[in-house]
mmCIF file of C-alpha atoms in Angstrom:
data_model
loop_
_atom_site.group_PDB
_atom_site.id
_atom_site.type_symbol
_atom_site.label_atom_id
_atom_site.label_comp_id
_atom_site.label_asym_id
_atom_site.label_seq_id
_atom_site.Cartn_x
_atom_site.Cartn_y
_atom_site.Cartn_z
ATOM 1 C CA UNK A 27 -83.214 123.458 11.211
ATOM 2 C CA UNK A 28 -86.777 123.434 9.050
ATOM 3 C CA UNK A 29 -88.681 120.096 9.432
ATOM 4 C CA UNK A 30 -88.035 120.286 5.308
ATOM 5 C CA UNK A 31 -84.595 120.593 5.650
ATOM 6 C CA UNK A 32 -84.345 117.842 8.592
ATOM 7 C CA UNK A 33 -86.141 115.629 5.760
ATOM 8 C CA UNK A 34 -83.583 116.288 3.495
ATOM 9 C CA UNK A 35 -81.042 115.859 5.578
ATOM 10 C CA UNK A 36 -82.368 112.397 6.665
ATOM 11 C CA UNK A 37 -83.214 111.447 2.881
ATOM 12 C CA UNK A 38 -79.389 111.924 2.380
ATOM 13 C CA UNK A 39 -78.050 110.158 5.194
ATOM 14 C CA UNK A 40 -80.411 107.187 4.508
ATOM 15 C CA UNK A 41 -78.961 107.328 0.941
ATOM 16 C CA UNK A 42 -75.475 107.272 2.168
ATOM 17 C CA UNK A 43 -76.027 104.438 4.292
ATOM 18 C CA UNK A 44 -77.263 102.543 1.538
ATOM 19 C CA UNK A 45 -74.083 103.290 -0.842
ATOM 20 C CA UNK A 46 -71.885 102.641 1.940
ATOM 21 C CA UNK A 47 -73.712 99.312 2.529
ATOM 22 C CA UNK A 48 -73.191 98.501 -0.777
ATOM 23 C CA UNK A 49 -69.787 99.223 -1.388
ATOM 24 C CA UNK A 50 -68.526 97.138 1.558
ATOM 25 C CA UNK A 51 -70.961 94.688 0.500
ATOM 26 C CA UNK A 52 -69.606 94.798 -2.829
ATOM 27 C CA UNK A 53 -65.811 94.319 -1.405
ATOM 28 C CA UNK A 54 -66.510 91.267 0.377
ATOM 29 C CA UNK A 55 -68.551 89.548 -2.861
ATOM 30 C CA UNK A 56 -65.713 90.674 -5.447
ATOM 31 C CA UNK A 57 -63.400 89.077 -2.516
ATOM 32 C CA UNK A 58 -64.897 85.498 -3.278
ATOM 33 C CA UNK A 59 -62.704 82.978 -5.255
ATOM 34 C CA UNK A 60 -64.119 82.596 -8.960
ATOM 35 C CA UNK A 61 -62.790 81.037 -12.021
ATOM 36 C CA UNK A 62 -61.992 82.687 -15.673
ATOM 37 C CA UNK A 63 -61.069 81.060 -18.982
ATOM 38 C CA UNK A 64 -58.423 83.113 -21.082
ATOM 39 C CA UNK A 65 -56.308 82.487 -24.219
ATOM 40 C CA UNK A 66 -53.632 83.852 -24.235
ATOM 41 C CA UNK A 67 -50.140 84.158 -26.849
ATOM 42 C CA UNK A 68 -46.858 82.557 -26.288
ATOM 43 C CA UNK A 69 -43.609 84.771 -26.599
ATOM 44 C CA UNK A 70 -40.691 82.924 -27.137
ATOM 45 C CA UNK A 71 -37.832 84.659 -25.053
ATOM 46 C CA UNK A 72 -34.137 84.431 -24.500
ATOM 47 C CA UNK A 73 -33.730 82.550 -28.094
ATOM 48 C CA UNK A 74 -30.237 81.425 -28.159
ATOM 49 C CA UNK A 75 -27.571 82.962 -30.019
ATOM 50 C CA UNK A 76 -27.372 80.788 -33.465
ATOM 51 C CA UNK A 77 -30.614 79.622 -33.159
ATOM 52 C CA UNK A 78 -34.203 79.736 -34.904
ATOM 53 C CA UNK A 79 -37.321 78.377 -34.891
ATOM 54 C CA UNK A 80 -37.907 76.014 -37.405
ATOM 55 C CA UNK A 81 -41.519 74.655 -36.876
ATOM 56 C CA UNK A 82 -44.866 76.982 -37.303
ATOM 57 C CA UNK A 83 -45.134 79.665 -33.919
ATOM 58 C CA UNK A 84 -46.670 78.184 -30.993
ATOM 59 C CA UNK A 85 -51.158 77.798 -31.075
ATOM 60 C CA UNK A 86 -52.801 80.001 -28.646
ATOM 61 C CA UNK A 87 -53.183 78.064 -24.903
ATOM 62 C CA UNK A 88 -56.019 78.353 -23.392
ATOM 63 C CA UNK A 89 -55.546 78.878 -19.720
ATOM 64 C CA UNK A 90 -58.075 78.926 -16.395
ATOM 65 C CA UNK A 91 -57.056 81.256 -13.556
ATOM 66 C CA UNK A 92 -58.436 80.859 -10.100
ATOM 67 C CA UNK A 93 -58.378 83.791 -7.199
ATOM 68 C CA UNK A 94 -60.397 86.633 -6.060
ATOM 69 C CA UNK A 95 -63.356 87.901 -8.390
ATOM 70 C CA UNK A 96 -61.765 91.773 -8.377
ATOM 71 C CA UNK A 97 -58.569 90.533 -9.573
ATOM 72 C CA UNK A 98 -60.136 88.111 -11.943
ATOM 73 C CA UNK A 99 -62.504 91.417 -13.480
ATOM 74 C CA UNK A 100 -59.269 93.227 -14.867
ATOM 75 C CA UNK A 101 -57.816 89.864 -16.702
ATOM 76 C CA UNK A 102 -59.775 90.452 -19.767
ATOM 77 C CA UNK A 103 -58.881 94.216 -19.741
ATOM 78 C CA UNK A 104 -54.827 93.304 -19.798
ATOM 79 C CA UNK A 105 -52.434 91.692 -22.170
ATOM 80 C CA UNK A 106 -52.007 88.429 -20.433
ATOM 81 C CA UNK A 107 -49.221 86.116 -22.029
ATOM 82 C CA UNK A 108 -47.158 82.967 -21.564
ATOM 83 C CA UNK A 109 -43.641 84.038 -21.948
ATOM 84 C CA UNK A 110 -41.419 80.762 -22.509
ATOM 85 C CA UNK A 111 -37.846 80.786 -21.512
ATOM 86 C CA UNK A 112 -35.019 79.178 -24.306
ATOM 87 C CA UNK A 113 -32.271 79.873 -22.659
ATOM 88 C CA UNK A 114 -30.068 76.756 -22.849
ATOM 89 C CA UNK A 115 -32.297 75.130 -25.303
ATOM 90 C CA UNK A 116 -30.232 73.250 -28.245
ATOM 91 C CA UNK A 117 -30.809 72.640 -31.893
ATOM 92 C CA UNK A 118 -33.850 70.266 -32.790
ATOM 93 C CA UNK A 119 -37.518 69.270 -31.084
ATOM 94 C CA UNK A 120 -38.206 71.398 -27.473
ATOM 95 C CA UNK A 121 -40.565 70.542 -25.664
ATOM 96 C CA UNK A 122 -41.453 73.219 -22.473
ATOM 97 C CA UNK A 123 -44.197 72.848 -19.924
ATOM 98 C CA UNK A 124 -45.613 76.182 -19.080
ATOM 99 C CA UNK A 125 -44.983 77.028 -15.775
ATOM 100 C CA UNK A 126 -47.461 79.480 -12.640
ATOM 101 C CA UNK A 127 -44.967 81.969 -13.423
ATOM 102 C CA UNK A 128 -44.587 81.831 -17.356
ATOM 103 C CA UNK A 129 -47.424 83.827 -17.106
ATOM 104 C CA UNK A 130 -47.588 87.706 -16.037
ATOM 105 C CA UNK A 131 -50.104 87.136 -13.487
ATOM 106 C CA UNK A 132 -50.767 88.742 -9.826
ATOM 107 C CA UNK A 133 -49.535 86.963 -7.030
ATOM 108 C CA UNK A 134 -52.963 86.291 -5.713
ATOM 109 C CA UNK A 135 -53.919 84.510 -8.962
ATOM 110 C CA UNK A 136 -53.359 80.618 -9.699
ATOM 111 C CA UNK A 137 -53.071 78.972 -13.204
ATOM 112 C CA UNK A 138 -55.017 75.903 -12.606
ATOM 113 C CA UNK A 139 -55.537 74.685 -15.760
ATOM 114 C CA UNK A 140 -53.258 75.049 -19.360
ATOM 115 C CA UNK A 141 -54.481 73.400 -22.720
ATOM 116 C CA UNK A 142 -52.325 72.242 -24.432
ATOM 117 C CA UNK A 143 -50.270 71.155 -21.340
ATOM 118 C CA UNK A 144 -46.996 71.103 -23.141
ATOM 119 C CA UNK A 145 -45.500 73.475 -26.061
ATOM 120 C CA UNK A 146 -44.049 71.901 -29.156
ATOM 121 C CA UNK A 147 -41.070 73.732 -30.974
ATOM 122 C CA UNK A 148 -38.488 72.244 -33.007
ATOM 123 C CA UNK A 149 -35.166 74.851 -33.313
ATOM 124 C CA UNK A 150 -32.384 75.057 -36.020
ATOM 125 C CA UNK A 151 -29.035 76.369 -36.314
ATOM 126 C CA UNK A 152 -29.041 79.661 -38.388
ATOM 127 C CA UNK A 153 -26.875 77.769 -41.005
ATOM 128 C CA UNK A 154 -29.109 74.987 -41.755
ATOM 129 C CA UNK A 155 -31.208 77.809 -42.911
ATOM 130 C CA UNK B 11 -89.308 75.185 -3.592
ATOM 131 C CA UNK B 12 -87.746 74.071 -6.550
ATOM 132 C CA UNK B 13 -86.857 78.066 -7.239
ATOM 133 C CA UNK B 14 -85.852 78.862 -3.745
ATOM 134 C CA UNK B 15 -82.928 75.685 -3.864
ATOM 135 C CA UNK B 16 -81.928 77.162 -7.284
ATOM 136 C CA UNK B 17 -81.182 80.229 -6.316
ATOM 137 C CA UNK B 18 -80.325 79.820 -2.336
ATOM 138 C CA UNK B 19 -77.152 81.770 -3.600
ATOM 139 C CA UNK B 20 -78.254 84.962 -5.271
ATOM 140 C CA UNK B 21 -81.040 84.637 -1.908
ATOM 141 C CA UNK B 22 -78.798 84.603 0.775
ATOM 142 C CA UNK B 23 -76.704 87.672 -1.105
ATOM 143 C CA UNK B 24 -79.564 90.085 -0.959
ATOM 144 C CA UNK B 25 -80.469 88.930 2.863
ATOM 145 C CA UNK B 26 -76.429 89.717 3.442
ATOM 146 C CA UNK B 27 -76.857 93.055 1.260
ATOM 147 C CA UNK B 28 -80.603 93.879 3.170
ATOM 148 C CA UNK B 29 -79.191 93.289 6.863
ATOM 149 C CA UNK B 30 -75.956 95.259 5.961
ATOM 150 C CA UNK B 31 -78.294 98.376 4.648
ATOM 151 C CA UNK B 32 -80.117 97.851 7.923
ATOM 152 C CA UNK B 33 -77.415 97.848 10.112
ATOM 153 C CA UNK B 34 -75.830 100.822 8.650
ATOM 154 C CA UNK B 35 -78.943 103.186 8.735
ATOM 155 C CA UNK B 36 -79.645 102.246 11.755
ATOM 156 C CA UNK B 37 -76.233 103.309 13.417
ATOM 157 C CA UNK B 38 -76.197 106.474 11.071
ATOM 158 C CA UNK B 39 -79.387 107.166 13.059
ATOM 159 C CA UNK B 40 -77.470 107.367 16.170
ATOM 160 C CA UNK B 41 -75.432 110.485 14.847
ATOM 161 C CA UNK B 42 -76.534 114.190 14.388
ATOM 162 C CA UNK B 43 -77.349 115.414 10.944
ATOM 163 C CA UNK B 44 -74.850 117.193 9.666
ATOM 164 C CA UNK B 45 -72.022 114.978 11.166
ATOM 165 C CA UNK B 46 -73.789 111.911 10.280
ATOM 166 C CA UNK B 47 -73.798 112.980 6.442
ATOM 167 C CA UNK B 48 -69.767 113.831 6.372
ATOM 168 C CA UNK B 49 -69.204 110.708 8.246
ATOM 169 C CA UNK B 50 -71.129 108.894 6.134
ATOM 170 C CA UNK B 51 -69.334 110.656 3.338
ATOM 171 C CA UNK B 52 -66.100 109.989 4.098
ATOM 172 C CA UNK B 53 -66.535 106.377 4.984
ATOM 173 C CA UNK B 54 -68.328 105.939 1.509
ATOM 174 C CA UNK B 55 -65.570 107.401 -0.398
ATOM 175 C CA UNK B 56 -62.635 105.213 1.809
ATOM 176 C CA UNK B 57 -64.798 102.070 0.880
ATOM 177 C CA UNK B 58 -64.848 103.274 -2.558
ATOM 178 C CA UNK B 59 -61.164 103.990 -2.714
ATOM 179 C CA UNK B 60 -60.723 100.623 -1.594
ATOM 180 C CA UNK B 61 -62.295 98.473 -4.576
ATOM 181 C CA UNK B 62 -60.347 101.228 -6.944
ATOM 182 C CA UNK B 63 -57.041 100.384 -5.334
ATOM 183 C CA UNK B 64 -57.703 96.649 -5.235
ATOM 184 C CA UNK B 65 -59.085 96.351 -8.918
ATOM 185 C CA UNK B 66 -55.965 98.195 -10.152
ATOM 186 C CA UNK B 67 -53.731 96.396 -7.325
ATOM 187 C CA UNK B 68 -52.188 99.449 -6.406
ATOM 188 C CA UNK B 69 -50.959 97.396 -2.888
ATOM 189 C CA UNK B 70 -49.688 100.552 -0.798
ATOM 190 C CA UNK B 71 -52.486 103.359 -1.688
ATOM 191 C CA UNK B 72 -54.551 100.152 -0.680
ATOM 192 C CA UNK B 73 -52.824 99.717 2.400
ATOM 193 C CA UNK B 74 -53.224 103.426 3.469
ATOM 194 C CA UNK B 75 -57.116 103.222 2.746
ATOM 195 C CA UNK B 76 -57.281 99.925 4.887
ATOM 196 C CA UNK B 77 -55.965 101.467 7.881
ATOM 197 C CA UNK B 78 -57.909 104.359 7.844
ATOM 198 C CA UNK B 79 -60.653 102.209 7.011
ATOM 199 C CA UNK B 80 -59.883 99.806 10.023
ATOM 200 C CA UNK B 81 -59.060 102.932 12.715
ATOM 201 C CA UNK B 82 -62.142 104.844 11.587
ATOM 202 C CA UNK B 83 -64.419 101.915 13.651
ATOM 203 C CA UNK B 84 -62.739 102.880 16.921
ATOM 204 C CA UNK B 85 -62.331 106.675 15.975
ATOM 205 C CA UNK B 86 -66.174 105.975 15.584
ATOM 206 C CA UNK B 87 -66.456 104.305 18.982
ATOM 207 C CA UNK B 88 -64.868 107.246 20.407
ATOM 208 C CA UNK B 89 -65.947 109.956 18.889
ATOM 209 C CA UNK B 90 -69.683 108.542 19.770
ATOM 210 C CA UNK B 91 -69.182 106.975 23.221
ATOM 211 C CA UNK B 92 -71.821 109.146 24.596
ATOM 212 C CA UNK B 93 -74.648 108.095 21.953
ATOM 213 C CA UNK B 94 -73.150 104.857 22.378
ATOM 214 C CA UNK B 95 -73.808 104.486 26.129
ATOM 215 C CA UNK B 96 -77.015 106.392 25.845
ATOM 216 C CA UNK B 97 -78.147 103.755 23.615
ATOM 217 C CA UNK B 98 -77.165 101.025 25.136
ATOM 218 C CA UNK B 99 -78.684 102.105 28.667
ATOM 219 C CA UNK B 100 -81.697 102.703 26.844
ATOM 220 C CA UNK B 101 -81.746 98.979 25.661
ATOM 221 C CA UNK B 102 -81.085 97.580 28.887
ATOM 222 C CA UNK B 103 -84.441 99.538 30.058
ATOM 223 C CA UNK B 104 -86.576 97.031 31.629
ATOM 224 C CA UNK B 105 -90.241 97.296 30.091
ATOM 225 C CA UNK B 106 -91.447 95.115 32.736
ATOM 226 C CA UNK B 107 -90.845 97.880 35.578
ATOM 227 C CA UNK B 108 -93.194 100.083 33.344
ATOM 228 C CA UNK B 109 -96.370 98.814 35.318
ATOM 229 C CA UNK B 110 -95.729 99.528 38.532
ATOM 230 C CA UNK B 111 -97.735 102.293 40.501
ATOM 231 C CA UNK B 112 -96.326 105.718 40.020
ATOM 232 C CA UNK B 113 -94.100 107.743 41.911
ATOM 233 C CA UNK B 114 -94.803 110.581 44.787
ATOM 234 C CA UNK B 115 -91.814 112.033 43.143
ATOM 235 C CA UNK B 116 -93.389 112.587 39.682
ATOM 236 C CA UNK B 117 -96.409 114.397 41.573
ATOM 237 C CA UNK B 118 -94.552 116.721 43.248
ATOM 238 C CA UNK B 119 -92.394 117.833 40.249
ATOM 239 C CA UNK B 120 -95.216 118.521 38.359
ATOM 240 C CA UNK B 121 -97.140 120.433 41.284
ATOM 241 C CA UNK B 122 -93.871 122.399 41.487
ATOM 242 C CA UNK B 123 -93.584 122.942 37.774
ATOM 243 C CA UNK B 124 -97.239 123.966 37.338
ATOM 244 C CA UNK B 125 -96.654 126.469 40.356
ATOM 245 C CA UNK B 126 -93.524 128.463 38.922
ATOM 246 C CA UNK B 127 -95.247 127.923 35.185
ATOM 247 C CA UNK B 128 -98.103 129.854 36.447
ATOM 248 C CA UNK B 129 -95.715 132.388 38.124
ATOM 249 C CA UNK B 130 -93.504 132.272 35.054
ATOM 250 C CA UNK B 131 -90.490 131.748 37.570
ATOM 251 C CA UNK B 132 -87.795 129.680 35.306
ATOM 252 C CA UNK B 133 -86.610 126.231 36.548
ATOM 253 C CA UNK B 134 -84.755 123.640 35.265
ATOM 254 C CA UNK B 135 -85.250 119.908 37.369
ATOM 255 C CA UNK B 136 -82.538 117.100 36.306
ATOM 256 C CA UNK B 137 -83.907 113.713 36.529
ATOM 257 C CA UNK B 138 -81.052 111.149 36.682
ATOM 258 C CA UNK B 139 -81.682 107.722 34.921
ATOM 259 C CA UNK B 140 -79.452 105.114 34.352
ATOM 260 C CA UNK B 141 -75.919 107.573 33.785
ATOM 261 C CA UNK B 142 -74.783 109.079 36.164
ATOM 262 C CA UNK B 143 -75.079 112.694 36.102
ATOM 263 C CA UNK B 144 -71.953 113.737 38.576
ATOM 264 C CA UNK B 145 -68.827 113.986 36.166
ATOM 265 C CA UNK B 146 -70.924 116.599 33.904
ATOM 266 C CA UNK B 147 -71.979 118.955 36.543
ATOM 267 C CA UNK B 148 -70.413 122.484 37.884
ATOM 268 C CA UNK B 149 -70.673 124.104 41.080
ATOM 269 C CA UNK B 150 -74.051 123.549 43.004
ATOM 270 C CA UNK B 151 -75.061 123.087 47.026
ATOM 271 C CA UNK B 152 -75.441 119.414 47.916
ATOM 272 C CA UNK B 153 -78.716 119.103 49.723
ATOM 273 C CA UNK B 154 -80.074 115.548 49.892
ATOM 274 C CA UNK B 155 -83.938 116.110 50.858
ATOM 275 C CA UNK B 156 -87.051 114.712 50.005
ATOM 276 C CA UNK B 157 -88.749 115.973 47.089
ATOM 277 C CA UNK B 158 -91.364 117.818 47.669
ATOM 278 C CA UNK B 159 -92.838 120.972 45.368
ATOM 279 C CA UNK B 160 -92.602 123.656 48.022
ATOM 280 C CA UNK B 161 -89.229 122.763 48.084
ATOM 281 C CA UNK B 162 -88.295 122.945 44.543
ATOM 282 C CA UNK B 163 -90.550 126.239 44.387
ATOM 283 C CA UNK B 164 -88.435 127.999 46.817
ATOM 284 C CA UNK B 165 -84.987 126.855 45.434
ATOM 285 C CA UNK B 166 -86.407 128.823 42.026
ATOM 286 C CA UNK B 167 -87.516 131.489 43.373
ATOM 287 C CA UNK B 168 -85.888 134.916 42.354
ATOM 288 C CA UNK B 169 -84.540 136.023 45.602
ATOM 289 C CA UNK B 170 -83.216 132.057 46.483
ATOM 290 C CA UNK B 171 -79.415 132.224 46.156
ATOM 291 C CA UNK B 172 -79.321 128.855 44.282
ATOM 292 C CA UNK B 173 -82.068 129.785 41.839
ATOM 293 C CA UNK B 174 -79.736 130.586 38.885
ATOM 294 C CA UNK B 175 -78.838 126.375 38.434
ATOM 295 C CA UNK B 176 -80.659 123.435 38.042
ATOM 296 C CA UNK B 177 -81.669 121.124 40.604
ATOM 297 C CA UNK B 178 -80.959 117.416 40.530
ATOM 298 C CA UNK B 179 -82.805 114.433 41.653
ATOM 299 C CA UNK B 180 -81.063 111.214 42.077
ATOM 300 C CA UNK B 181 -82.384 107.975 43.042
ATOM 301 C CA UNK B 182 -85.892 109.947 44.180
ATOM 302 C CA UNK B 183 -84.172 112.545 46.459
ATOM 303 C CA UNK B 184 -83.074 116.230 45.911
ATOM 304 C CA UNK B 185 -79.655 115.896 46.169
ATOM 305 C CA UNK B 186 -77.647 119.160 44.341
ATOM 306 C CA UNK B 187 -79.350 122.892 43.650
ATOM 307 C CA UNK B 188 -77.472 125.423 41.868
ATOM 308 C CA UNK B 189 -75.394 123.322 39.410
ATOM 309 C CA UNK B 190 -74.175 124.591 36.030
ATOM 310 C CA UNK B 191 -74.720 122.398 33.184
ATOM 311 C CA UNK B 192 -72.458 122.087 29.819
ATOM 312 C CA UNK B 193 -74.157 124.116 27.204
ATOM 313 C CA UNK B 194 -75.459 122.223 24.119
ATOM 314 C CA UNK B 195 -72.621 122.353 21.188
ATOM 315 C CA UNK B 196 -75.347 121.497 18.336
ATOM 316 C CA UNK B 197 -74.837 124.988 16.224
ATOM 317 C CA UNK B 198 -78.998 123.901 14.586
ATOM 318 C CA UNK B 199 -80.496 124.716 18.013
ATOM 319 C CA UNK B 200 -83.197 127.347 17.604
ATOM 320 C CA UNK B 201 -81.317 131.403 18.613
ATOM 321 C CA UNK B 202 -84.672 131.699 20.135
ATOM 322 C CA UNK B 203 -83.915 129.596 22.989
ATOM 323 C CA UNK B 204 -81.812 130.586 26.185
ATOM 324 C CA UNK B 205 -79.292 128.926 28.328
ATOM 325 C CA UNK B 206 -81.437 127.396 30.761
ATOM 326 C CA UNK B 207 -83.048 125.484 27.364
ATOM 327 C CA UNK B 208 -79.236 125.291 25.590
ATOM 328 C CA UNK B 209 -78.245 124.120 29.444
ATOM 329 C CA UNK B 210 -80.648 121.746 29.216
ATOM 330 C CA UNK B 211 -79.883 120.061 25.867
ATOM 331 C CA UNK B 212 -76.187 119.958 26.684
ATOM 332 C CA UNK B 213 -76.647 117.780 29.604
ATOM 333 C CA UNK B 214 -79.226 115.533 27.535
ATOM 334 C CA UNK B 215 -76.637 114.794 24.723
ATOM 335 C CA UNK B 216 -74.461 113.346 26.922
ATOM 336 C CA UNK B 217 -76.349 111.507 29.645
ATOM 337 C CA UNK B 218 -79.540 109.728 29.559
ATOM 338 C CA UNK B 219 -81.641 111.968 31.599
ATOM 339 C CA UNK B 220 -84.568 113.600 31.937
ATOM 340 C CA UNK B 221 -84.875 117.601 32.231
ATOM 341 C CA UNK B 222 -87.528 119.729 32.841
ATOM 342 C CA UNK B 223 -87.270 123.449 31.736
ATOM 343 C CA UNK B 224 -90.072 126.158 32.656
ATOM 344 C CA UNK B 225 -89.358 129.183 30.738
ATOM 345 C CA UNK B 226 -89.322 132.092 32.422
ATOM 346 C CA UNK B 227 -90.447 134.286 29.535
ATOM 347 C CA UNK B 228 -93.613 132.232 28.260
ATOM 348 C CA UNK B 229 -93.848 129.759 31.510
ATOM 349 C CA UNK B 230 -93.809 127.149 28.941
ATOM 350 C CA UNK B 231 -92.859 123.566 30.756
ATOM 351 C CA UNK B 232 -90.565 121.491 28.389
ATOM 352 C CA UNK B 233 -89.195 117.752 28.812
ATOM 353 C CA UNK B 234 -85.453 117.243 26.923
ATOM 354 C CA UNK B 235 -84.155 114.133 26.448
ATOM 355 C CA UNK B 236 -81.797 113.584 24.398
ATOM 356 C CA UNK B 237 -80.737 116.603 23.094
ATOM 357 C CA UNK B 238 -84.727 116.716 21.492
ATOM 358 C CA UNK B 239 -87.184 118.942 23.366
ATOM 359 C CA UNK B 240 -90.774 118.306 23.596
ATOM 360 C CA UNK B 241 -93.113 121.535 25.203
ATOM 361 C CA UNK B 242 -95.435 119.975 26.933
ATOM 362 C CA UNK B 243 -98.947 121.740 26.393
ATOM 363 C CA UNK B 244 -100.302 120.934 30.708
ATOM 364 C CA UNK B 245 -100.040 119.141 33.683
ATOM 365 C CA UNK B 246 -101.536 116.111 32.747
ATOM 366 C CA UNK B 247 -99.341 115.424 30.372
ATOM 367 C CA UNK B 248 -96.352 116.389 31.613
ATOM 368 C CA UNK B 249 -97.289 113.816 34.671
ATOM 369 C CA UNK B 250 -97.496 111.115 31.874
ATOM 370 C CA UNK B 251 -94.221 112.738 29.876
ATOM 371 C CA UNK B 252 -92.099 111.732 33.166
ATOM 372 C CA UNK B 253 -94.151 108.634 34.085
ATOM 373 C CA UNK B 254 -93.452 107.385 30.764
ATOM 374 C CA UNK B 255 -89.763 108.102 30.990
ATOM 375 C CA UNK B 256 -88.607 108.007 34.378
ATOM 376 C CA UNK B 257 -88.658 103.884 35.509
ATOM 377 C CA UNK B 258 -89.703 103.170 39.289
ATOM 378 C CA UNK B 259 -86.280 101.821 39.688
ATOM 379 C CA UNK B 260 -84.280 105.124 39.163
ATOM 380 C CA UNK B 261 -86.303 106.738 42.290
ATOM 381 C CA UNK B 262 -85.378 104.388 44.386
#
């Protein structure tokens, strides 16, 4: 092998140490726990048969997730929701507290914080309507 | 002062990013070349592959990457063990035994080698350091003797029976003539150089010691270590080559 080409060769391994040092360095930062604030929509689901909602759709909650910084990165990049359950809800005022697994998060990420705490929704039987 | 409190955090992340750099381009020094770049390579694109998987949480591609990630330190460890243990016999050299007065064995080696230089006789003179040299050799006479020059001259002589091998000197006495010595597997080695020089380089790779090589076409004297050789121009300094690498302690 030239001296040049031993160069080279050195100038790339040097450079490859470097990425791989900072990829692994980059894995254990992105590890560390970090917060995020999101606001995300409420879907209503499993309605009951007969029944509607007779008060103005649920506000926007605003929600802060705890967990690892990599998982915490894609949040803003998917549709994040708090799905509410009816199911064996009656006519008239419902109140629900949003629950760590109303929302479609990964299993390493912790709802730590919802505002406001409690949904409001009043329900009415189709023939009141 | 003020600063340095503020950002302790961002601080201590670039020492922890600095140290890791070091680390690693230090122990990609310890590899050959070309084999140090693939490695390199393939470690950079598992690390890679591991963020990718994680940021998408794809758990079992994730899984795979981790466990070849994880295995690839002791395939390392093996693959390596003979860099490994030449480097760590090299930092468990002594510099304090550097001082003391050199050896009567270094003189006659070099009287020797300056005889079948002149003569252009070839010769090739293992000095064993800290690893022991035994499990790599083939064939050879056992001869435990002093060493002297007139007794390494005759061993190389063309007519000597055991002039074909090397000769090996262990704890400061001639113990082995006519051994075989693996053959160096590094495909960059120069075509120009011969088996006694390939012979050489092969045993240096995976031991710690010292070889001498006199060519027998340009009576050149060489010192490999290492796998690296280094022509040494005369006598003087090939006297200072071996007094510089060959510790009092390993001729006793």
């Amino acid at each position: 092998m030239t001296q040049a080409k031993a160069q080279e060769w050195a100038k790339g391994v040097t450079a490859l140490s470097v990425l791989l040092a900072g990829l692994l360095w980059l894995s254990v930062i992105l590890e560390r726990p970090g917060e995020m604030r999101l606001t995300v929509s409420v879907r209503l689901e499993q309605m009951p048969a007969g029944l509607w909602l007779d008060s103005p759709p649920p506000p926007k909650l605003e929600v802060v997730v705890v967990g690892p910084g990599i998982l915490l990165l894609q949040l803003p990049f998917r549709a994040v929701n708090c799905r509410l359950d009816l199911r064996g809800a009656g006519p008239g005022p419902v109140s629900i507290v949003p629950r760590e697994s109303s929302f479609n998060l990964d299993g390493e990420l912790k709802v730590v914080r919802v505002f406001p705490e409690t949904v409001y929704l009043v329900l009415a039987k189709l023939e009141q309507q | 002062m003020n600063f340095f409190l503020q950002n302790i955090g961002v601080l201590r992340d670039l020492l922890d990013l600095s140290l890791a750099v070091l680390i690693i381009t230090r122990l990609s020094r310890l590899m050959k070349g070309v084999l140090a770049l693939r490695i390199l390579a393939v470690l950079s694109a598992l690390a890679a592959g591991h963020l990718v998987a994680r940021y998408l949480s794809l758990q079992t591609v994730q899984l795979i990457i981790d466990t070849f990630l994880l295995s690839s330190v002791a395939a390392l460890a093996i693959i390596f063990q003979t860099d490994m243990r030449r480097a760590f016999a090299t930092l468990t050299r002594s510099r304090t035994e550097k001082d003391v007065e050199m050896s009567d064995v270094i003189d006659e080696l070099v009287f020797a080698v300056a005889g079948l230089s002149q003569k252009k006789i070839g010769a090739l003179i293992v000095i064993e350091r800290g690893i022991q040299v035994d499990s790599y050799l083939a064939v050879g006479t056992d001869i435990d003797a002093k060493v002297t020059s007139e007794l390494i001259s005759s061993i190389f002589l063309p007519y000597s029976p055991i002039h074909d091998g090397a000769v090996i000197i262990q704890h400061g006495k001639l113990t082995k003539a006519g051994c075989f010595l693996p053959l160096t597997q590094n495909l960059e080695v120069s075509k120009s150089l011969g088996t006694r020089h390939r012979a050489a380089m092969g045993l240096s790779e995976l031991v710690d010691a010292v070889v001498v090589v006199v060519s027998e076409e340009t009576g050149t004297a060489s010192v490999v270590v290492g796998g690296k050789k280094t022509d040494v121009a005369d006598l003087p300094s090939l006297g200072k080559v071996l007094r510089r690498l060959v510790e009092p302690r390993w001729l006793k």
